[in-house]
Coordinates of C-alpha atoms in Angstrom, one line a residue:
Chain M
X448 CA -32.5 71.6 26.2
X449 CA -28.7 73.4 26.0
X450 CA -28.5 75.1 23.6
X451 CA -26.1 75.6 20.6
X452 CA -23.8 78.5 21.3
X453 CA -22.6 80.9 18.5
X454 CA -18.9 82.2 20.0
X455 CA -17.7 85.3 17.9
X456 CA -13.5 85.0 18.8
X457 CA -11.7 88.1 19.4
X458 CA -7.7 87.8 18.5
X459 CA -5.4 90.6 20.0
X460 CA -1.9 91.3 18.8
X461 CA 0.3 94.2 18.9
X462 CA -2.3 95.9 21.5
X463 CA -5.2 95.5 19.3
X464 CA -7.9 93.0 17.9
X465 CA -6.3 91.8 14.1
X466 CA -8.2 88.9 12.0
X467 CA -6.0 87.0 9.7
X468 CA -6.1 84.6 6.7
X469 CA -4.4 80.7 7.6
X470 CA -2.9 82.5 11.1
X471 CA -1.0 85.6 8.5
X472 CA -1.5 88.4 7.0
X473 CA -2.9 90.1 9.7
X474 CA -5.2 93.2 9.9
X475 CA -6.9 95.3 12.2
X476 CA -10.1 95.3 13.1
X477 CA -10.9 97.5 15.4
X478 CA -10.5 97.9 19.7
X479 CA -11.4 95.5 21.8
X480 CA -13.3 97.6 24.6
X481 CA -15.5 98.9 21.7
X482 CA -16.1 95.5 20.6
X483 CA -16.7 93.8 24.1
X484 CA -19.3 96.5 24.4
X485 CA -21.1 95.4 21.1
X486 CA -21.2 92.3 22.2
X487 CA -22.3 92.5 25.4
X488 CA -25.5 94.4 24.2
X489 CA -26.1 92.5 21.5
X490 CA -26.1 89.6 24.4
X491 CA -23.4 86.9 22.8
X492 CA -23.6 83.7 24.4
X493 CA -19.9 83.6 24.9
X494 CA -17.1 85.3 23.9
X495 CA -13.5 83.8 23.2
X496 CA -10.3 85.9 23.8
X497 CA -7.2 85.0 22.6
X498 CA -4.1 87.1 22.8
X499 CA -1.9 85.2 19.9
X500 CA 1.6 86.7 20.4
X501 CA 1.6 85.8 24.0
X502 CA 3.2 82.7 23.6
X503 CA 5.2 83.8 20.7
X504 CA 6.8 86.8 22.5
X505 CA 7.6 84.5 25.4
X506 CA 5.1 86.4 27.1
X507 CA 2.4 85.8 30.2
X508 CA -1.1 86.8 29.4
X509 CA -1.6 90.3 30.2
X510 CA -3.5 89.9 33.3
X511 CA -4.1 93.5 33.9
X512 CA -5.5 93.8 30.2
X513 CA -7.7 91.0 30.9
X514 CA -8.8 92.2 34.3
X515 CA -10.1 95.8 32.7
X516 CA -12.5 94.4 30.0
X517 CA -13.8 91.3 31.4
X518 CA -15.4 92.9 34.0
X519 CA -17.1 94.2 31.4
X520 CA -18.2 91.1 30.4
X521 CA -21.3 90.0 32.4
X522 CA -20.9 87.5 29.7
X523 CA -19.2 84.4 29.7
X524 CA -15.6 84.6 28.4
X525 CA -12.5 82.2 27.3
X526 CA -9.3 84.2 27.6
X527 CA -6.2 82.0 25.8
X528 CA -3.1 82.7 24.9
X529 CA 0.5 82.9 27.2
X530 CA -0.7 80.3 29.6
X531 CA 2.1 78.1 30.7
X532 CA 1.1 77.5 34.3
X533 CA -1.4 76.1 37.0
X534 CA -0.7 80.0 38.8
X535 CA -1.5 81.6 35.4
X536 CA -5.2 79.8 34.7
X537 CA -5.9 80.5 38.7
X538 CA -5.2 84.3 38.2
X539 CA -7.0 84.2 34.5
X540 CA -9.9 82.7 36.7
X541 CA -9.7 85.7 39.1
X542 CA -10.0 88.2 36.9
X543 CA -12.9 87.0 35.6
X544 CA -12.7 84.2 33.0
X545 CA -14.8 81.4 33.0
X546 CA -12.7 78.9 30.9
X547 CA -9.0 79.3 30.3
X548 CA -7.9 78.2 26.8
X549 CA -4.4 76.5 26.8
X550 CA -2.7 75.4 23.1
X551 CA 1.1 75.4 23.1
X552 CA 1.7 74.0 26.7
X553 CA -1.2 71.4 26.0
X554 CA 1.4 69.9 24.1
X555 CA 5.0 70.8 25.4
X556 CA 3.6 70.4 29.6
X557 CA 0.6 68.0 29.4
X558 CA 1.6 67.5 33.6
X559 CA -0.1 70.9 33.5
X560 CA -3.4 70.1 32.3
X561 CA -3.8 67.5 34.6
X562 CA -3.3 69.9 37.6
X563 CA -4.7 72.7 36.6
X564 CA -7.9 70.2 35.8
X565 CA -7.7 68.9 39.1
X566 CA -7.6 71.8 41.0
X567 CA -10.0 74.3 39.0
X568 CA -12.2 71.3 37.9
X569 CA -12.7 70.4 34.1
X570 CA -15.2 72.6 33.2
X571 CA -12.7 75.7 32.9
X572 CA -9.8 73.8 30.7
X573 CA -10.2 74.3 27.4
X574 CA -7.9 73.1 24.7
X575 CA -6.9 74.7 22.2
X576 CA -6.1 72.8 19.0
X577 CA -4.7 74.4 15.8
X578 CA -4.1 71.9 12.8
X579 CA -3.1 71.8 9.3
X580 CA -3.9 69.2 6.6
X581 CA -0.8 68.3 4.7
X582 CA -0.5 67.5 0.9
X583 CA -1.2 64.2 1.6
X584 CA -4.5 64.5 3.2
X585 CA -2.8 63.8 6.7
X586 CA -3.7 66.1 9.6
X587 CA -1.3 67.4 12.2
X588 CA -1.3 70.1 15.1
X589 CA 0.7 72.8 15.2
X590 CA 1.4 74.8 18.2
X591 CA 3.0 78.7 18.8
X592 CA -0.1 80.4 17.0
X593 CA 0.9 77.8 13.5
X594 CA 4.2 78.0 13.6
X595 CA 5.4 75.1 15.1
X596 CA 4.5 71.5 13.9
X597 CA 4.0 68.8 16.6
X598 CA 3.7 65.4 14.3
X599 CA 0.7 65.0 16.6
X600 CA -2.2 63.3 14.8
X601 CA -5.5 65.7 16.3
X602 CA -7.8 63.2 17.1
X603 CA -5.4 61.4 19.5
X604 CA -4.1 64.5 21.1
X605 CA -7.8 65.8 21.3
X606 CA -8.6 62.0 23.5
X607 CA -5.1 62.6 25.3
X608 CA -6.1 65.9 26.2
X609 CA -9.7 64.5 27.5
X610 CA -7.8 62.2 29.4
X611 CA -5.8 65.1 31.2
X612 CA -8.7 66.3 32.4
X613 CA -9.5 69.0 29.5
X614 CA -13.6 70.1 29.5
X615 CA -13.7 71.4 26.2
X616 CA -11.9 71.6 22.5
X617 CA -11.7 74.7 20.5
X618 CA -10.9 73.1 17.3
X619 CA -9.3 75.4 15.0
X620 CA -8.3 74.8 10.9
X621 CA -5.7 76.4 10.2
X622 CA -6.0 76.0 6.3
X623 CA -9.7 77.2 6.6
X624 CA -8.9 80.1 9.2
X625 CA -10.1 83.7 7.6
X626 CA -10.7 82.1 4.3
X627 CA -14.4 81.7 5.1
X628 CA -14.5 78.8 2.6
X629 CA -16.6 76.6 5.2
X630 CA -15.2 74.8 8.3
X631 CA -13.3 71.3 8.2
X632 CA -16.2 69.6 9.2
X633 CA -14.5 66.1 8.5
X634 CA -12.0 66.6 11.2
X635 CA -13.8 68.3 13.4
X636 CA -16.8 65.1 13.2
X637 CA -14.2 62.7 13.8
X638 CA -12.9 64.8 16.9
X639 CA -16.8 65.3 18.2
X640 CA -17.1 61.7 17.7
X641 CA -13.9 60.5 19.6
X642 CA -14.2 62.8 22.5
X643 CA -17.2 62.9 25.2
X644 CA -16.5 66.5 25.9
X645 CA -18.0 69.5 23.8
X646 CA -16.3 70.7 20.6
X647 CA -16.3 74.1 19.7
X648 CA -15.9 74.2 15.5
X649 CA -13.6 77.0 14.5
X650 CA -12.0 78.4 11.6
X651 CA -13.6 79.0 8.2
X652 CA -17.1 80.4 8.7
X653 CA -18.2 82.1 5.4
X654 CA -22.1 81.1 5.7
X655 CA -24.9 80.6 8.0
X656 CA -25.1 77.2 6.2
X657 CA -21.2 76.4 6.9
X658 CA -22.5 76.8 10.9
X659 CA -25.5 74.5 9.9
X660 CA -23.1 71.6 8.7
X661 CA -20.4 71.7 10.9
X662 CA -23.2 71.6 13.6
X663 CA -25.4 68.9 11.5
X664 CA -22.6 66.8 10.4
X665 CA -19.8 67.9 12.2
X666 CA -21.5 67.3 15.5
X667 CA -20.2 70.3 16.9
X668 CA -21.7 71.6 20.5
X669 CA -21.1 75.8 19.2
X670 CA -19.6 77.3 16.8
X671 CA -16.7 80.1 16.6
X672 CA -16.4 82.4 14.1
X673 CA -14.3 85.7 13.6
X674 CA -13.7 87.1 10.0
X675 CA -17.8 86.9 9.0
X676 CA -18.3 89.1 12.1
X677 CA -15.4 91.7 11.6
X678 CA -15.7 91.6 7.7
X679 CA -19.5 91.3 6.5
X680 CA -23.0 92.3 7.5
X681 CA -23.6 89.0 9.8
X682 CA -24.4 89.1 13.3
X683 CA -24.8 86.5 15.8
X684 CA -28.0 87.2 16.2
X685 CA -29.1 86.7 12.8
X686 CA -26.8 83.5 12.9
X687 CA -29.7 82.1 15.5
X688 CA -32.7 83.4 13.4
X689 CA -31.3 81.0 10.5
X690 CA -30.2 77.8 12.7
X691 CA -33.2 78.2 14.8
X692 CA -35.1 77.6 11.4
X693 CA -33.4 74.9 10.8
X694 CA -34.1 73.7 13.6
X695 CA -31.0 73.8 16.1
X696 CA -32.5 75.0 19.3
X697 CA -30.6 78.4 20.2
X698 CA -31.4 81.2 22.3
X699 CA -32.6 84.2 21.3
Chain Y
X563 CA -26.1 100.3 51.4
X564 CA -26.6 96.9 50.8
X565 CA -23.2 95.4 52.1
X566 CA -22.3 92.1 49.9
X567 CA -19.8 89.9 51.3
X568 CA -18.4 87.8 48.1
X569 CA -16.2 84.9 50.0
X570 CA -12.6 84.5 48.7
X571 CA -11.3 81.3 49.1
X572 CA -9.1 81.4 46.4
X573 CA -11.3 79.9 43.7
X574 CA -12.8 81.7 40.7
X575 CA -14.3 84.4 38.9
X576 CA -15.0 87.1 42.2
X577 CA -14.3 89.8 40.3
X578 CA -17.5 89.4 38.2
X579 CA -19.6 89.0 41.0
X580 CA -18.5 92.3 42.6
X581 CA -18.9 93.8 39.0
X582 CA -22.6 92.3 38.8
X583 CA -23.3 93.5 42.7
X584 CA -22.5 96.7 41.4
X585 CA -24.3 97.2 38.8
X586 CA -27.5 95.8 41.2
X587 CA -26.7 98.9 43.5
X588 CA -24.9 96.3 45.9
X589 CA -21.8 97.5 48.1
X590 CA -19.8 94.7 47.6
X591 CA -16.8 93.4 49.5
X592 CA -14.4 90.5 48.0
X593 CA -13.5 88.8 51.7
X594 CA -12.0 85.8 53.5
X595 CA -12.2 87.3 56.7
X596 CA -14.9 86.4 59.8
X597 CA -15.6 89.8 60.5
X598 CA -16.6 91.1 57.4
X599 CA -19.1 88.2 57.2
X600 CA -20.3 89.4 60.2
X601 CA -21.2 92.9 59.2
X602 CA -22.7 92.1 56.0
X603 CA -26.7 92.1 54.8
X604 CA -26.1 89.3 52.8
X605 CA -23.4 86.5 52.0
X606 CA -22.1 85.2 48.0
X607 CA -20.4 82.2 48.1
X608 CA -19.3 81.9 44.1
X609 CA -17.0 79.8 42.9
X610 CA -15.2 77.6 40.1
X611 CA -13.1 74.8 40.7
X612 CA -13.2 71.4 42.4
X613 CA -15.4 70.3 45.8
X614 CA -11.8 69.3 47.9
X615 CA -9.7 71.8 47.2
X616 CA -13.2 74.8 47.8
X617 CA -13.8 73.1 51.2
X618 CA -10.3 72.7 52.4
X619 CA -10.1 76.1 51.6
X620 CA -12.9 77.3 53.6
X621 CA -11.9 75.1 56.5
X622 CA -8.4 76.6 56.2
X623 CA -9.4 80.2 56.6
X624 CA -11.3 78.9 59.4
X625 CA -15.0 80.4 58.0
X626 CA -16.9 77.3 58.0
X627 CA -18.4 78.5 61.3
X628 CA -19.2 81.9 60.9
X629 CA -20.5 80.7 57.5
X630 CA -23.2 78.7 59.8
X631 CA -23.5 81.5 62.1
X632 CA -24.9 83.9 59.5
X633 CA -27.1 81.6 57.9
X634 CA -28.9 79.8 60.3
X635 CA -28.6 82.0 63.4
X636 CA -28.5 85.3 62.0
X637 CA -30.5 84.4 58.9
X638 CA -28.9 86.9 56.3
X639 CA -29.6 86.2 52.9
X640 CA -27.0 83.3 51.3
X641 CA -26.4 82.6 47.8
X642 CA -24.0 80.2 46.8
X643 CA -22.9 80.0 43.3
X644 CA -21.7 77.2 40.9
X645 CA -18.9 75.8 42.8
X646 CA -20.3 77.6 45.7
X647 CA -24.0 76.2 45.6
X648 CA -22.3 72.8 45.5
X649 CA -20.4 73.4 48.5
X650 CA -24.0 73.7 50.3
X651 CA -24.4 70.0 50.1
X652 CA -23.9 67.1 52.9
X653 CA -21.0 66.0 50.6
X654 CA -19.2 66.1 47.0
X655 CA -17.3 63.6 45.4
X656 CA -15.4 65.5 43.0
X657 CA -11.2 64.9 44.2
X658 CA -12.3 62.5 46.5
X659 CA -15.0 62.5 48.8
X660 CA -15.1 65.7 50.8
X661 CA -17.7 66.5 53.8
X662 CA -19.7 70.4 52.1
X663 CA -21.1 72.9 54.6
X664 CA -24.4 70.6 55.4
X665 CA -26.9 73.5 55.2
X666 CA -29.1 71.4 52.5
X667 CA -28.9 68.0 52.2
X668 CA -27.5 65.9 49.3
X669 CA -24.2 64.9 47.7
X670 CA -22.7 66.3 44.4
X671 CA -22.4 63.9 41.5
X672 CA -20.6 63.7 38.2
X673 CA -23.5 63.8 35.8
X674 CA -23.4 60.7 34.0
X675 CA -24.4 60.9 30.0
X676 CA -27.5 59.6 29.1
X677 CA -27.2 59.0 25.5
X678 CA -24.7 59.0 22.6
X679 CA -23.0 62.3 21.8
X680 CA -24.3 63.8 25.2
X681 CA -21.1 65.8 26.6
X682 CA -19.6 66.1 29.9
X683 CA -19.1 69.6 31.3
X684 CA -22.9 70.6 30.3
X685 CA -21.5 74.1 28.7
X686 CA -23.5 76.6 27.9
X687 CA -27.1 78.1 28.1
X688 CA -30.3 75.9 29.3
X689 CA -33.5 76.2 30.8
X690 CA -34.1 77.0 34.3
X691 CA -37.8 75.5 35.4
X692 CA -38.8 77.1 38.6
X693 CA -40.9 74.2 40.7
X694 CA -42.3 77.1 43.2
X695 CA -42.5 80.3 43.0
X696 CA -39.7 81.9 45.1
X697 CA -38.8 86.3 45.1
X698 CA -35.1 85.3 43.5
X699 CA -37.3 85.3 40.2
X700 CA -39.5 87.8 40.3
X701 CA -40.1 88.8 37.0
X702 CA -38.2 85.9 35.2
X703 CA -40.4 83.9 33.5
X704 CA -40.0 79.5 34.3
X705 CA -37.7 78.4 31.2
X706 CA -35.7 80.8 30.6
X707 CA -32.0 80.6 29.7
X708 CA -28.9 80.7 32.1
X709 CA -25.3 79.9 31.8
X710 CA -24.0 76.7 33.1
X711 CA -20.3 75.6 33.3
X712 CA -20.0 72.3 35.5
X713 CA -19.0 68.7 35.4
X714 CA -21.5 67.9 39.1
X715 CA -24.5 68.6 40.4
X716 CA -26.1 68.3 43.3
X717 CA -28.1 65.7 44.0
X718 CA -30.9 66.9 46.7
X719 CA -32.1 64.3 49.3
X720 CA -35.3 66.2 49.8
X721 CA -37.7 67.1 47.4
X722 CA -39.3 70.4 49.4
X723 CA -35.2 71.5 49.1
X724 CA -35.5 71.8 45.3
X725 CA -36.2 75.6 43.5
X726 CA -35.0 74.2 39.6
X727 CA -34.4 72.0 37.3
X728 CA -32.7 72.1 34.1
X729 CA -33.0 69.1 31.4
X730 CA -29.2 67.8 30.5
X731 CA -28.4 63.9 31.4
X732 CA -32.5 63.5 33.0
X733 CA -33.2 66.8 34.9
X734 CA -30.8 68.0 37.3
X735 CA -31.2 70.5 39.9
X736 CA -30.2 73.8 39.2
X737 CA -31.3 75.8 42.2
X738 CA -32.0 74.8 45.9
X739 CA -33.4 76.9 48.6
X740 CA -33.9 76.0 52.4
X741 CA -35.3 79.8 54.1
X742 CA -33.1 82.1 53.7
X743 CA -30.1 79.8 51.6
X744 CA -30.4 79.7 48.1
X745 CA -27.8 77.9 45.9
X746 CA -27.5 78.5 41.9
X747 CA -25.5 76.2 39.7
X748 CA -25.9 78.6 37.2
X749 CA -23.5 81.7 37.0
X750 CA -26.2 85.0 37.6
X751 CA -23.6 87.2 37.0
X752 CA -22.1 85.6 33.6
X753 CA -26.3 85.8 32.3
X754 CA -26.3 89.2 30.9
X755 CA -29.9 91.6 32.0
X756 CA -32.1 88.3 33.0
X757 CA -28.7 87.3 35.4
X758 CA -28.8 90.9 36.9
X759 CA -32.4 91.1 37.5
X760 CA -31.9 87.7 39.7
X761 CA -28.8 89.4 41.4
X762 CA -31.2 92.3 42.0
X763 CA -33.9 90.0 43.4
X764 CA -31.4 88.5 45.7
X765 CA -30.8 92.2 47.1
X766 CA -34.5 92.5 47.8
X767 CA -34.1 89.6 49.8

């Protein structure tokens, strides 16, 4: 049987790996070699990289930075952030991702998608979706790391995005993001549900139980989390020790 | 020195194969040329990306042949990988229907979900159930966990072809082996230690 992946995210800005509250305040956590090798021997299903002024800054992802540590990898990886072209996810690809993330041009050049889907298959297209829940309980994605509102509705961009030939959804809250308050497992169920590609639940992890309900009743196929790996004593391994007794099959 | 040809054909993740060759003690060589293929001990064919555009790109840089040379007159050890076990087949059917490299027989097929809430790519790690015994696993246990990232899979017309399954959407095959080709839908070199001890078994080859 697959099993459930536990994704710790890595964020880069300003040359170094930062972990905010809601997409602000940012702080530093630490280098990002340092931490690919932590990872790697503690044997991480996956790891996600996402380099969150890229697009911001008006920026292409640093291809050379990404060719240096994911050949350290011999893990799978998702490097995000800056992608605006088909030549961008093909030279991501090269240097040693598995999976490209795309947010911002998801929205502003679906054509994109579609080609870049085509041509590197779906498995390796993964959207990135940030959104925010307004005061009246309405949901809405928001592109260029939060800043940008999109009066997109997330469930239907997440199916339009499936339609372009997307494989996967990293599904981010950005209300829940660093607070470690518990995932939006509400959205991110209706998503699951209204998509046949995985999900990847992000944004809020506090608990090992938040994992076990945005999994349970979020349907979520793995789970990302940042600020309880950067800030507490949790590990992903000791994630898996807890879901595995709950019954989600993981590996250990 | 175990020379490694890894075949670049413009699609995928090479770099991590070289990486994961070296850390196996290979020598490897990222190449889309017919002479290098000629002077290595043994052929990677890797790969992420769609059937068409991975064979057209083969046929393109005119390999196809020497590709056939190696492995069936010659006999150097092959591995194809993801895309690149795949491209093995009779033919794929992923951006139209595209004749593969024929060297073991089947087509490649969008898994079809067998259940509610069953997702299509199968992402992430499974079990891989070795039906014979075969030196790529030496010292991997049946069952243990690889990483998979892939819409198809191919569909083998003859049983005796078949080295793995994995259970997503019914059992698919996850490995195929006909002498001295071997094909992995898994990605050996994105499987941390257990995918290096296969790489290393592949060298022994």
């Amino acid at each position: 049987m697959i099993k459930t992946r536990i994704i710790p995210i890595l964020l880069y800005k300003n040359f170094t790996l930062v972990k905010g509250v809601r997409f602000d305040s940012w702080r530093r956590v630490g280098s990002l070699l340092q931490a690919i090798k932590v990872y790697r021997l503690r044997e991480v299903d996956e790891l996600i990289f996402l380099d969150i002024s890229a697009t911001q800054e008006g920026r292409s992802p640093d291809f050379r930075l990404v060719d240096d540590f994911a050949d350290e990898c011999l893990m799978p990886l998702t490097v995000g952030g800056g992608v605006r072209k088909v030549e961008d996810v093909k030279t991501l690809l090269r240097c040693g991702a598995d999976k490209v993330a795309i947010n911002s041009a998801a929205f502003e050049e679906p054509e994109m998608i579609r080609e870049a889907a085509r041509k590197f298959g779906s498995q390796c297209i993964v959207i990135s979706i940030d959104f925010k829940r307004s005061a009246d309980g309405k949901h809405e994605v928001f592109i260029h790391s939060g800043t940008k509102p999109t009066g997109k509705e997330p469930i239907l961009f997440a199916k339009e995005v499936e339609q372009l030939g997307a494989g996967e959804i990293l599904l981010t809250s950005i209300d829940r993001d660093g607070t470690m308050e518990g995932y939006d497992t509400e959205l991110i169920q209706a998503v699951a549900d209204a998509v046949s590609i995985p999900v990847i639940a992000s944004g809020g992890a506090g608990s090992y139980d938040h994992m076990l309900e945005v999994l349970v009743k979020g349907k979520a196929s793995a789970v990302a989390a940042a600020s309880i790996y950067h800030f507490t004593q949790m590990t992903p391994l000791e994630t898996k020790h807890f879901l595995r007794e709950k019954g989600i099959q993981v590996r250990i | 020195m175990k020379k490694v040809a890894i075949i670049d054909y413009a699609m995928g993740n090479l770099d991590s194969v070289a990486r994961a060759i070296e850390e196996c003690r290979g020598e490897p060589v990222i190449t889309g040329r017919a002479e290098d293929l000629k002077e290595a001990n043994y052929i990677i064919l890797p790969g992420v990306g769609a059937f068409g555009d991975g064979m057209r790109n083969i046929r393109e840089l005119g390999l196809e042949q020497t590709i056939k040379e190696e492995v069936l007159q010659k006999e150097i050890p092959f591995l194809g990988i993801c895309l690149g076990m795949q491209l093995l087949a009779s033919r794929g059917y992923e951006d139209g229907e595209t004749a593969g490299l024929d060297l073991i027989p089947g087509e490649v097929v969008r898994f079809e979900p067998d259940g509610p809430g069953v997702k299509v790519p199968h992402i992430g790690w499974n079990e891989v159930v070795l039906k014979r015994p075969h030196p790529l696993f030496r010292n991997i246990p049946s069952e243990k966990d690889f990483y998979f990232v892939h819409s198809y899979h191919f569909a083998c017309k003859n049983r005796e072809d078949i080295l793995c399954l994995t259970p997503y959407c019914g059992n698919f095959v996850s490995a195929v082996n006909r002498k001295n080709v071997i094909g992995v839908q898994f990605h050996p070199e994105k499987s941390l230690q257990l995918g290096l001890k296969l790489l290393s078994n592949f060298l022994s080859l």
